[in-house]
Coordinates of C-alpha atoms in Angstrom, one line a residue:
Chain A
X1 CA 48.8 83.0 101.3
X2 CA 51.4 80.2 100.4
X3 CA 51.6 82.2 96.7
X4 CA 51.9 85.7 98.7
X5 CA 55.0 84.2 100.9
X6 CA 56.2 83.3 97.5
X7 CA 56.1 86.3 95.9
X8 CA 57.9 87.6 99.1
X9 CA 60.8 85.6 99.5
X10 CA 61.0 86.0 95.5
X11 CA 61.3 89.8 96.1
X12 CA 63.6 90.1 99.1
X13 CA 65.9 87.7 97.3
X14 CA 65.8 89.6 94.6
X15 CA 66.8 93.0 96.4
X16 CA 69.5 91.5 98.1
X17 CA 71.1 90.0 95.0
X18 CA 70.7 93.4 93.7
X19 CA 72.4 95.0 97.0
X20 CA 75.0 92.6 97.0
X21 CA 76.0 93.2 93.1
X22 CA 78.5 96.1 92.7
X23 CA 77.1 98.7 90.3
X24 CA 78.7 98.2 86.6
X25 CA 81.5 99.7 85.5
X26 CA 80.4 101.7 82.5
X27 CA 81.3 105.1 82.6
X28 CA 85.2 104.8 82.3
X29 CA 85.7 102.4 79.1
X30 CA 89.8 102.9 79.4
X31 CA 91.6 99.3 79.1
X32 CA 94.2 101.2 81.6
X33 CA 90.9 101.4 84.3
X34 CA 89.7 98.1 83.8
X35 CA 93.1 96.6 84.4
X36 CA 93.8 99.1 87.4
X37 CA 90.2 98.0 88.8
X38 CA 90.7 94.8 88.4
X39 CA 93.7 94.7 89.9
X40 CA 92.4 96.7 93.0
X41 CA 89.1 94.0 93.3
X42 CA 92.0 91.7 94.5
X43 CA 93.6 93.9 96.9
X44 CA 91.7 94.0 99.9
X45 CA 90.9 97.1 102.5
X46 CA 91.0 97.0 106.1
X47 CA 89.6 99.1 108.5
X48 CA 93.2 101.3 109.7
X49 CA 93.4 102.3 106.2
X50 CA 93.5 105.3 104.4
X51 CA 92.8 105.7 100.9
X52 CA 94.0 107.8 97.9
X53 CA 91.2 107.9 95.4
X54 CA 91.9 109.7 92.1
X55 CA 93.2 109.8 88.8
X56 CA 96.8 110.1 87.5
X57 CA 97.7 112.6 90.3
X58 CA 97.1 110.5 92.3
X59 CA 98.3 107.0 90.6
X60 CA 101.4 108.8 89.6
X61 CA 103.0 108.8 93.8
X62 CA 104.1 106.2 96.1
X63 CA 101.7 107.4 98.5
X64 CA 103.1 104.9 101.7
X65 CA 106.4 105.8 101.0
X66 CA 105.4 109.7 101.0
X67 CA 103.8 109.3 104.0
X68 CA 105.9 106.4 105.6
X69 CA 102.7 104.9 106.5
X70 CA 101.7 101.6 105.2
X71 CA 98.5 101.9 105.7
X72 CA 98.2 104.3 103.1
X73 CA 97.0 102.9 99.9
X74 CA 97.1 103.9 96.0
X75 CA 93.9 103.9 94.7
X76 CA 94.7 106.0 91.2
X77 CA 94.0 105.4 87.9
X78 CA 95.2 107.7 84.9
X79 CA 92.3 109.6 83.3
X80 CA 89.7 108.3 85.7
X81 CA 86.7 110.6 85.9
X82 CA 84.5 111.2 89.3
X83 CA 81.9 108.6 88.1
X84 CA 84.4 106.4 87.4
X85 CA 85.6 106.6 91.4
X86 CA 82.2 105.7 92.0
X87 CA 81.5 102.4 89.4
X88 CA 84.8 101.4 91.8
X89 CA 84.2 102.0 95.0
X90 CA 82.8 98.5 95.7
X91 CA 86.2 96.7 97.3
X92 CA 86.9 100.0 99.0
X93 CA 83.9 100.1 101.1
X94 CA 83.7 96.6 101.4
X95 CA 87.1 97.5 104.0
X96 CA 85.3 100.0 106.0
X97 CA 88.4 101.9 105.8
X98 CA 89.6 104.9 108.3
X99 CA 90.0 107.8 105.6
X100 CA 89.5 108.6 102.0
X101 CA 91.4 111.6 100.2
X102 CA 89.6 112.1 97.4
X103 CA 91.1 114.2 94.4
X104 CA 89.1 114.4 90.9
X105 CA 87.5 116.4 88.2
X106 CA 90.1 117.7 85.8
X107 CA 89.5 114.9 83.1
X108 CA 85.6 115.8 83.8
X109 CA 86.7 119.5 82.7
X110 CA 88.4 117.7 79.8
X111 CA 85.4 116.2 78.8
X112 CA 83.4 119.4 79.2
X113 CA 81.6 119.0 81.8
X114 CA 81.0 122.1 83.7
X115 CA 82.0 122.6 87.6
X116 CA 78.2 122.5 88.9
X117 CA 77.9 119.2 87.0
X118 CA 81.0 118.0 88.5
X119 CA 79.8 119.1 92.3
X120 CA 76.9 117.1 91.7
X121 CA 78.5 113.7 90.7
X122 CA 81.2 114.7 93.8
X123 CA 78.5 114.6 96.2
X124 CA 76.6 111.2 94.7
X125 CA 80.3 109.8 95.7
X126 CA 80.6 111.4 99.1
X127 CA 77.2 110.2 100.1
X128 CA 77.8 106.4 98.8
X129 CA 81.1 106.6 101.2
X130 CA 79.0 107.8 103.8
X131 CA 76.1 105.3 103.6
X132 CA 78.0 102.7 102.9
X133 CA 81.0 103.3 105.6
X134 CA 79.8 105.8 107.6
X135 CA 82.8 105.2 110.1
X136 CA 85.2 107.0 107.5
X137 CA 86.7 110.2 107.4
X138 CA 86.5 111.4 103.8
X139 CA 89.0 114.3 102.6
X140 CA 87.6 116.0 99.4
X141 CA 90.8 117.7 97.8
X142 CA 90.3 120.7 95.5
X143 CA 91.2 120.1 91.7
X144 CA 94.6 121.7 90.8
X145 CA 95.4 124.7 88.1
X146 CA 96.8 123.1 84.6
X147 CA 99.3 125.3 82.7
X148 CA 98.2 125.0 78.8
X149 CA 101.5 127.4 77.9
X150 CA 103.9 124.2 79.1
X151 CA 101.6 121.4 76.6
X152 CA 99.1 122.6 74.9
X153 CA 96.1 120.0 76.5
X154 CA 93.7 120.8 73.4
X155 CA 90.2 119.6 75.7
X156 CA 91.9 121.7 78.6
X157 CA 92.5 125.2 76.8
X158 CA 90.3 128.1 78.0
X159 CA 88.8 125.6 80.8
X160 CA 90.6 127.2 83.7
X161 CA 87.3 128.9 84.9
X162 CA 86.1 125.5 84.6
X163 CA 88.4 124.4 87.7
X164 CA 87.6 127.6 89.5
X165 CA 83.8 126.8 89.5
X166 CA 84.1 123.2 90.1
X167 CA 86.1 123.8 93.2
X168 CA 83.4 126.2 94.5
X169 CA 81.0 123.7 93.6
X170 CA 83.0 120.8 95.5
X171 CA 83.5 122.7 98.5
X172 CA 80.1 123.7 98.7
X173 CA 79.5 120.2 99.0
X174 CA 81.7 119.6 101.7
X175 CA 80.0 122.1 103.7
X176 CA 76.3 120.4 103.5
X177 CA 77.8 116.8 103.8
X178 CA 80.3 117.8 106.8
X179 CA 83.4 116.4 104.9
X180 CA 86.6 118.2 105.4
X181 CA 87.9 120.5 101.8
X182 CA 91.0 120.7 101.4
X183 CA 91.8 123.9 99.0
X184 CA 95.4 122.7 97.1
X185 CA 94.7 125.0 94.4
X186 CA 96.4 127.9 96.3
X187 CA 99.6 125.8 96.4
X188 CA 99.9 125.1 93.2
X189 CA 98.8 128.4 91.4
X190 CA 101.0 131.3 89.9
X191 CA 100.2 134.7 89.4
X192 CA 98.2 134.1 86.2
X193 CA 96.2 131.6 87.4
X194 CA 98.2 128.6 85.8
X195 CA 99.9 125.6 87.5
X196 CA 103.6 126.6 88.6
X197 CA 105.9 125.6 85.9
X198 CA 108.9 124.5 88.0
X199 CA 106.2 121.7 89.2
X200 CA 105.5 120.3 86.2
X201 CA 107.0 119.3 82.7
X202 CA 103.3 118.5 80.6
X203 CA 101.5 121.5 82.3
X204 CA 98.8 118.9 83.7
X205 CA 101.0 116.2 86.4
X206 CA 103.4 116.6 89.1
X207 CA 107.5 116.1 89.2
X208 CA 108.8 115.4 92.6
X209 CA 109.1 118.4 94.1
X210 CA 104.9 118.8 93.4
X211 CA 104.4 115.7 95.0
X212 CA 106.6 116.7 98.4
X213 CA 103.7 120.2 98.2
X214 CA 100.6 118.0 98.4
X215 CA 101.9 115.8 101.1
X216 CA 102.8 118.4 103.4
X217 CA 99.9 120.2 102.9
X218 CA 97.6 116.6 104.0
X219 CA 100.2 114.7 106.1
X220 CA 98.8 116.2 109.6
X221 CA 95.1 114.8 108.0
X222 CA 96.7 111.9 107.2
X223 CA 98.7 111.2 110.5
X224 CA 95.8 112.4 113.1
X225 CA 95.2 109.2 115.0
X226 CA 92.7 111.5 117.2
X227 CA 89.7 109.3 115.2
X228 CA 87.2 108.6 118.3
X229 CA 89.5 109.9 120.8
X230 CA 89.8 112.7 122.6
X231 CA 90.0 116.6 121.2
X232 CA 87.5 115.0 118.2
X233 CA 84.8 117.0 117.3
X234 CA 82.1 114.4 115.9
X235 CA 82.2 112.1 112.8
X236 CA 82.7 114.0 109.7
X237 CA 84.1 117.0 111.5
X238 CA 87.8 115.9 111.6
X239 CA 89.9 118.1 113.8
X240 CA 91.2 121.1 111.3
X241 CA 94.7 121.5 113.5
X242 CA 96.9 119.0 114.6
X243 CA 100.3 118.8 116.2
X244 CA 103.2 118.1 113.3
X245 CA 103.8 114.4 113.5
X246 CA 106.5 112.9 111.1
X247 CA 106.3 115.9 109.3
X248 CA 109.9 116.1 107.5
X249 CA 111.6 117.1 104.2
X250 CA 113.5 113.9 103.2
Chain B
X1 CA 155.7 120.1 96.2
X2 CA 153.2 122.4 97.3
X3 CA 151.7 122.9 93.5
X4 CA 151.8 119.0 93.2
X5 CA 149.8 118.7 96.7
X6 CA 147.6 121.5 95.6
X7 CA 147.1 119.7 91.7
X8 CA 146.3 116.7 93.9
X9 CA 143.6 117.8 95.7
X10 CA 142.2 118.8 93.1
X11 CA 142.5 115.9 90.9
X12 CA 140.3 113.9 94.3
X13 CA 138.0 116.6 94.7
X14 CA 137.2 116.3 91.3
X15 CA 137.0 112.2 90.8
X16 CA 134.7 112.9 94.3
X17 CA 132.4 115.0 92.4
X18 CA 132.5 113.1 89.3
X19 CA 131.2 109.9 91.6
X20 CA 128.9 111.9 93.5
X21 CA 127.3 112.7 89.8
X22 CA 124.3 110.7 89.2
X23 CA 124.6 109.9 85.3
X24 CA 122.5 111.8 83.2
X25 CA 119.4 110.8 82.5
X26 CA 119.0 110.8 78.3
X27 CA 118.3 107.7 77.2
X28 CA 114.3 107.5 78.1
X29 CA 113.3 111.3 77.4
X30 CA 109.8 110.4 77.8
X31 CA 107.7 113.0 80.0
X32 CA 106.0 110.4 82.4
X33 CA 109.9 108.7 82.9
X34 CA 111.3 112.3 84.2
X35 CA 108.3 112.7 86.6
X36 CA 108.5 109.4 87.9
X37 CA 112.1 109.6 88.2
X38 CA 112.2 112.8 89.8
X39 CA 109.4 111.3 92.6
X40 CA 111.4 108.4 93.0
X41 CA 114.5 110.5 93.8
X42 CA 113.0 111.9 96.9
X43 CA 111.8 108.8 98.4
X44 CA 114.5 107.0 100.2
X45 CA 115.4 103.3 100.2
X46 CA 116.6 101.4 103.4
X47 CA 118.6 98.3 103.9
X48 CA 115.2 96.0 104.2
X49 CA 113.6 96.9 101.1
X50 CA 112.4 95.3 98.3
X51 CA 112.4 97.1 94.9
X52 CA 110.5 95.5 92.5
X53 CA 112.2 97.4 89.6
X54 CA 110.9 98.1 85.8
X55 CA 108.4 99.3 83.0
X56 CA 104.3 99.2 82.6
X57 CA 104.2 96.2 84.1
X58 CA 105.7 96.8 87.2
X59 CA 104.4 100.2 87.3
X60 CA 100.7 99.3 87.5
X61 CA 100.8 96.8 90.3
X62 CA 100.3 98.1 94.5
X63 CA 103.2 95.2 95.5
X64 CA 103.5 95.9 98.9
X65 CA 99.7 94.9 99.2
X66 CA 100.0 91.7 96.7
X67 CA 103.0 91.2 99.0
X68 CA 101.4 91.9 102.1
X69 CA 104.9 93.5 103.2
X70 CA 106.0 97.4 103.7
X71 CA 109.1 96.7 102.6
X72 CA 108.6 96.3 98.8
X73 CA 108.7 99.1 97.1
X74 CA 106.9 99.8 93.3
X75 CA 110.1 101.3 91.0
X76 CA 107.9 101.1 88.0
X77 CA 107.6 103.5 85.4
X78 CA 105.2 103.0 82.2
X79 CA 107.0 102.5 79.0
X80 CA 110.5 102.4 80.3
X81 CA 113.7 100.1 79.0
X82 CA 116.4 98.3 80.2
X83 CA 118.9 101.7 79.7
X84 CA 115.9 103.8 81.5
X85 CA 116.5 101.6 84.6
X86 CA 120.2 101.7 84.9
X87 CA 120.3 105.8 84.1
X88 CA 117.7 105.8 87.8
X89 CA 119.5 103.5 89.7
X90 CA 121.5 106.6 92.0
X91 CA 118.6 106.8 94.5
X92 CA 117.7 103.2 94.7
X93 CA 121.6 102.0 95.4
X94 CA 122.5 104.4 98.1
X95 CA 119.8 102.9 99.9
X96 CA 121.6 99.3 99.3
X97 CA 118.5 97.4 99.6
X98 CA 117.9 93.5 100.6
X99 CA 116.5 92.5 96.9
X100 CA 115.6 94.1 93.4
X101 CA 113.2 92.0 90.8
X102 CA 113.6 93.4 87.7
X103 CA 111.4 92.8 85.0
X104 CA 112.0 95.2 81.4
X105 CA 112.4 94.9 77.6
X106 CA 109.6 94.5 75.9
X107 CA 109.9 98.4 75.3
X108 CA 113.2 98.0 74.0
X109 CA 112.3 95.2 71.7
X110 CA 109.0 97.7 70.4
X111 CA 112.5 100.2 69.4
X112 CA 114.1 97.6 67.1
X113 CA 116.5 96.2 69.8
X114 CA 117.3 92.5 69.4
X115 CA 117.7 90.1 72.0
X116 CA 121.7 89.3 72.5
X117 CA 121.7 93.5 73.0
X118 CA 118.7 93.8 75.7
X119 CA 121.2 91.2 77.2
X120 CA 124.0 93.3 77.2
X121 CA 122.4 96.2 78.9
X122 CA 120.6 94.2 81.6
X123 CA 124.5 92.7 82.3
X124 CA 125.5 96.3 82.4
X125 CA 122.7 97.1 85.4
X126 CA 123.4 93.8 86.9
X127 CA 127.3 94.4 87.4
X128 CA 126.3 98.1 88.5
X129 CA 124.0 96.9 91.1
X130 CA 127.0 94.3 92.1
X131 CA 129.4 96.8 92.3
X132 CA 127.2 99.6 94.4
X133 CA 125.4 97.1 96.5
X134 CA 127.4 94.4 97.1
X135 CA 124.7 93.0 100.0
X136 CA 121.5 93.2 96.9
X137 CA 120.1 90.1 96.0
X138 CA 119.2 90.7 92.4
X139 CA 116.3 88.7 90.6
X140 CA 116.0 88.9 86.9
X141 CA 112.1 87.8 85.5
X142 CA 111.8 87.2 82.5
X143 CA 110.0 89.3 79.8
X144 CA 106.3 87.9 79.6
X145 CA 104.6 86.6 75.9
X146 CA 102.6 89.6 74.3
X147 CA 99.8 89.3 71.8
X148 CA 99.2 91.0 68.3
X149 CA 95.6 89.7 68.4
X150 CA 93.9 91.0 71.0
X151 CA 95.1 94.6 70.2
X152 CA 97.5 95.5 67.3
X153 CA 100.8 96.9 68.2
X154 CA 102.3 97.9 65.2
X155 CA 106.2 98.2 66.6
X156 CA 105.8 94.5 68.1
X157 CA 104.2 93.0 65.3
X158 CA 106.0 90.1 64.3
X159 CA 108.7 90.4 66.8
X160 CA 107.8 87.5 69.3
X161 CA 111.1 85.8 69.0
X162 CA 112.7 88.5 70.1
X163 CA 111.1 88.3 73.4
X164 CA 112.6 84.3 73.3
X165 CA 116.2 85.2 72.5
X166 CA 116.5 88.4 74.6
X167 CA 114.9 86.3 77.8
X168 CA 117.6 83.3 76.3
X169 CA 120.5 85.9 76.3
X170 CA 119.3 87.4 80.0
X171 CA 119.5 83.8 81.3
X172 CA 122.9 83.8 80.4
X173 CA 123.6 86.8 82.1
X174 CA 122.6 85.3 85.4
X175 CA 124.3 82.5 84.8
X176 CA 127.5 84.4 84.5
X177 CA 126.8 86.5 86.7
X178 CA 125.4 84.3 89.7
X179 CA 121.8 85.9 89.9
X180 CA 118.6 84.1 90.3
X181 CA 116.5 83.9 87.0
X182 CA 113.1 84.0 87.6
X183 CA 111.3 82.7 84.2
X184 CA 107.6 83.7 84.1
X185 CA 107.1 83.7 80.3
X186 CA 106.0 79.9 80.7
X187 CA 102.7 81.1 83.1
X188 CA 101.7 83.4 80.4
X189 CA 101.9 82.0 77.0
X190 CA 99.4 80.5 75.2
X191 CA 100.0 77.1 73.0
X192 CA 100.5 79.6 70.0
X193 CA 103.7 81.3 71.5
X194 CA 101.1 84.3 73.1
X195 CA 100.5 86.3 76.3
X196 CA 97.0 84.4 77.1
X197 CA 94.0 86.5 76.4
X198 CA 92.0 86.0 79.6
X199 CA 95.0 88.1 81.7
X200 CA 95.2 91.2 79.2
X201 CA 92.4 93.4 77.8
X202 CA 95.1 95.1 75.4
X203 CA 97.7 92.0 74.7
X204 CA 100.3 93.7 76.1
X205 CA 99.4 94.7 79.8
X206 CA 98.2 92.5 82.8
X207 CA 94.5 92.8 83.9
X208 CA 93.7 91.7 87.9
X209 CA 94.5 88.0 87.8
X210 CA 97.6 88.1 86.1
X211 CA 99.6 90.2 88.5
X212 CA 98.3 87.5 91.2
X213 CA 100.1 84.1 88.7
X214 CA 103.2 86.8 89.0
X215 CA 103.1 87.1 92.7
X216 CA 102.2 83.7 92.8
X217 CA 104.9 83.6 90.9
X218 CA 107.8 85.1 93.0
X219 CA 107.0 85.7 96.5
X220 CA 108.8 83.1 97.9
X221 CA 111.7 84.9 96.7
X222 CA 110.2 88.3 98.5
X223 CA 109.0 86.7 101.7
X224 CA 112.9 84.3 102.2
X225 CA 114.3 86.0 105.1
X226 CA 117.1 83.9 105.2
X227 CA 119.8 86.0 103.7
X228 CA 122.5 86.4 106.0
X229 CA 121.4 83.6 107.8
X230 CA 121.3 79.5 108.0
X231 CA 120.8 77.7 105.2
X232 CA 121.6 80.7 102.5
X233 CA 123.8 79.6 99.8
X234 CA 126.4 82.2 99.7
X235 CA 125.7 86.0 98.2
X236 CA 124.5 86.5 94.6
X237 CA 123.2 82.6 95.1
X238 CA 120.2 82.7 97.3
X239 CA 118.4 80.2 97.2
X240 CA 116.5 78.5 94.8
X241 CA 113.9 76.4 97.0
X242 CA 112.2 77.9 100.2
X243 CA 108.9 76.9 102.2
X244 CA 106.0 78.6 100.9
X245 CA 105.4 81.4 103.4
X246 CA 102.3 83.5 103.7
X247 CA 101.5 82.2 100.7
X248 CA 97.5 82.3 99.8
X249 CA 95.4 84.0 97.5
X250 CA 92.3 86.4 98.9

């Protein structure tokens, strides 16, 4: 009996030292992400914030100043892939924070992987976010177009069905996990199915004037303080349409 | 007389203009610099903030969280130099804000630049800044040690005094000019004259725990309210010694 209690404290000891250990970071061997991730292990989260999760879209912006909300935090890395959000999540949930916007997959589709594939690894994220903080509103943001006629992005050329699919996939997702999908793709799209060239100088990131698109289209997300208050429709159904708050060209 | 008024009307609306010209940006034609650039024109800067102002290193740090303070503001951009700043300064002066720490010139030194002439350009920002913000406190840091050995870059190679007489001739510049030097090269160098390997993964660029010795480092310089008020030693001298204010790691 003495051995059995043993072998039990053994094992629950175990698990929780397994719980408590974030999950390595192995899928994203950049030097730039290990020095990003490292960097955001020492930032902590608290529970009014709202997180930008991403890659170099989203690293590229100021995201509080966008917003004018300090409570918004940058948590981009250039060239991150959707398993590499998830190898990082760790300090993030730790914060139990209000909100993630999550925007990834187009250095997936640069690795060739294919949009089911990147569904798939979308919704192994969204579910770890809702185990692990299931008080936060998550935002899953479509993928944008790339324009290969501005820079010819060699792992990118003849992929754009590859977004196309991978946002179907993604929203799909949203659907069965009750996350709010946010198409941006629309936005940013001309006629021939490429990113708008006045937006852009490499054909894959945002100038300014990009960057002033995307956050009109998610400030009222962003700004609805109507979290478990009135005129809320349940946890992981965020209210779709909101007054204009702060809403302003500046 | 009327053709004279008329010629001078013209000769103000003219200089008007010409002042109302941002210069052109030429110098740093890299394709991140113009999209960060361009962001950075649209956000505005108010009479509280705090631009921390510079290249990679700046750029990959979330200040106003290390800081714990809204009002600092991340005017980074990855592989920029010393002219790169003072071409982007438009947006960031007619805000006039409280303080600007600049840090730059490792990327000029990587283009063959030698010290006395990274000197001269930062005195050229330094009196611009004087002379469009008269209110700024400006803090120069000093460039930090790099190292060849964890990761060869082939355009620093061999160049580590330069790094010594450009932060020697930038010392200079603040004496002359009555701005605070902040010198951090001593909290990264190694007893061999190199950027200590346990804060880099690439030599060059700061992993987690190095942008915490920087903040370390400079926030009571951030967090000293007292400009304007008791105590502060005149403008363009603030001072040198303050009580350590919110001042612990996490």
């Amino acid at each position: 009996m003495k051995r059995f209690i043993l072998i039990l404290i053994t094992a629950v000891a175990a698990v929780t030292a397994l719980q408590a250990q974030p999950p390595e970071r192995t899928a994203n061997q950049d030097k730039y992400y290990v020095r990003r991730a490292t960097h955001f292990d020492d930032l902590p989260v608290y529970r009014n914030d709202i997180i930008m999760l991403g890659n170099s879209l989203t690293d590229g912006a100021e995201w509080n100043e966008l917003f004018r909300n300090p409570n918004v935090k940058n948590r981009g890395i250039i060239g991150d892939i959707v398993q590499g959000l998830y190898e990082r999540m760790e300090p993030i949930l730790q914060g139990q924070p209000r909100k993630i916007f999550i925007l990834s997959g187009v250095n997936d589709v640069s690795h060739g992987v294919d949009g089911d594939s990147i569904g798939r690894v979308m919704e192994k994220l969204i579910v770890l976010i809702k185990e692990r903080s299931p008080r936060t509103e998550i935002y899953l943001q479509s993928m944008l177009p790339f324009n290969t006629d501005v820079q010819m992005w060699k792992l990118l050329a003849g992929r754009e069905q590859v977004v196309i699919d991978g946002n179907r996939a993604m929203e799909e997702v949203c659907k069965r996990q009750g996350v709010t999908w946010i198409n941006l793709y629309p936005l940013f799209v001309d006629k021939n199915g490429k990113l708008r060239e006045d937006l852009t100088n490499d054909g894959l990131h945002l100038l300014g004037p990009g960057y002033l698109i995307w956050r009109d289209a998610v400030i009222n997300y962003v700004n609805d303080k109507g979290y478990h208050g009135k005129g809320h429709h349940g946890k992981g159904h965020p209210r779709k349409h909101h007054k204009p708050r702060r809403h302003r060209r500046f």
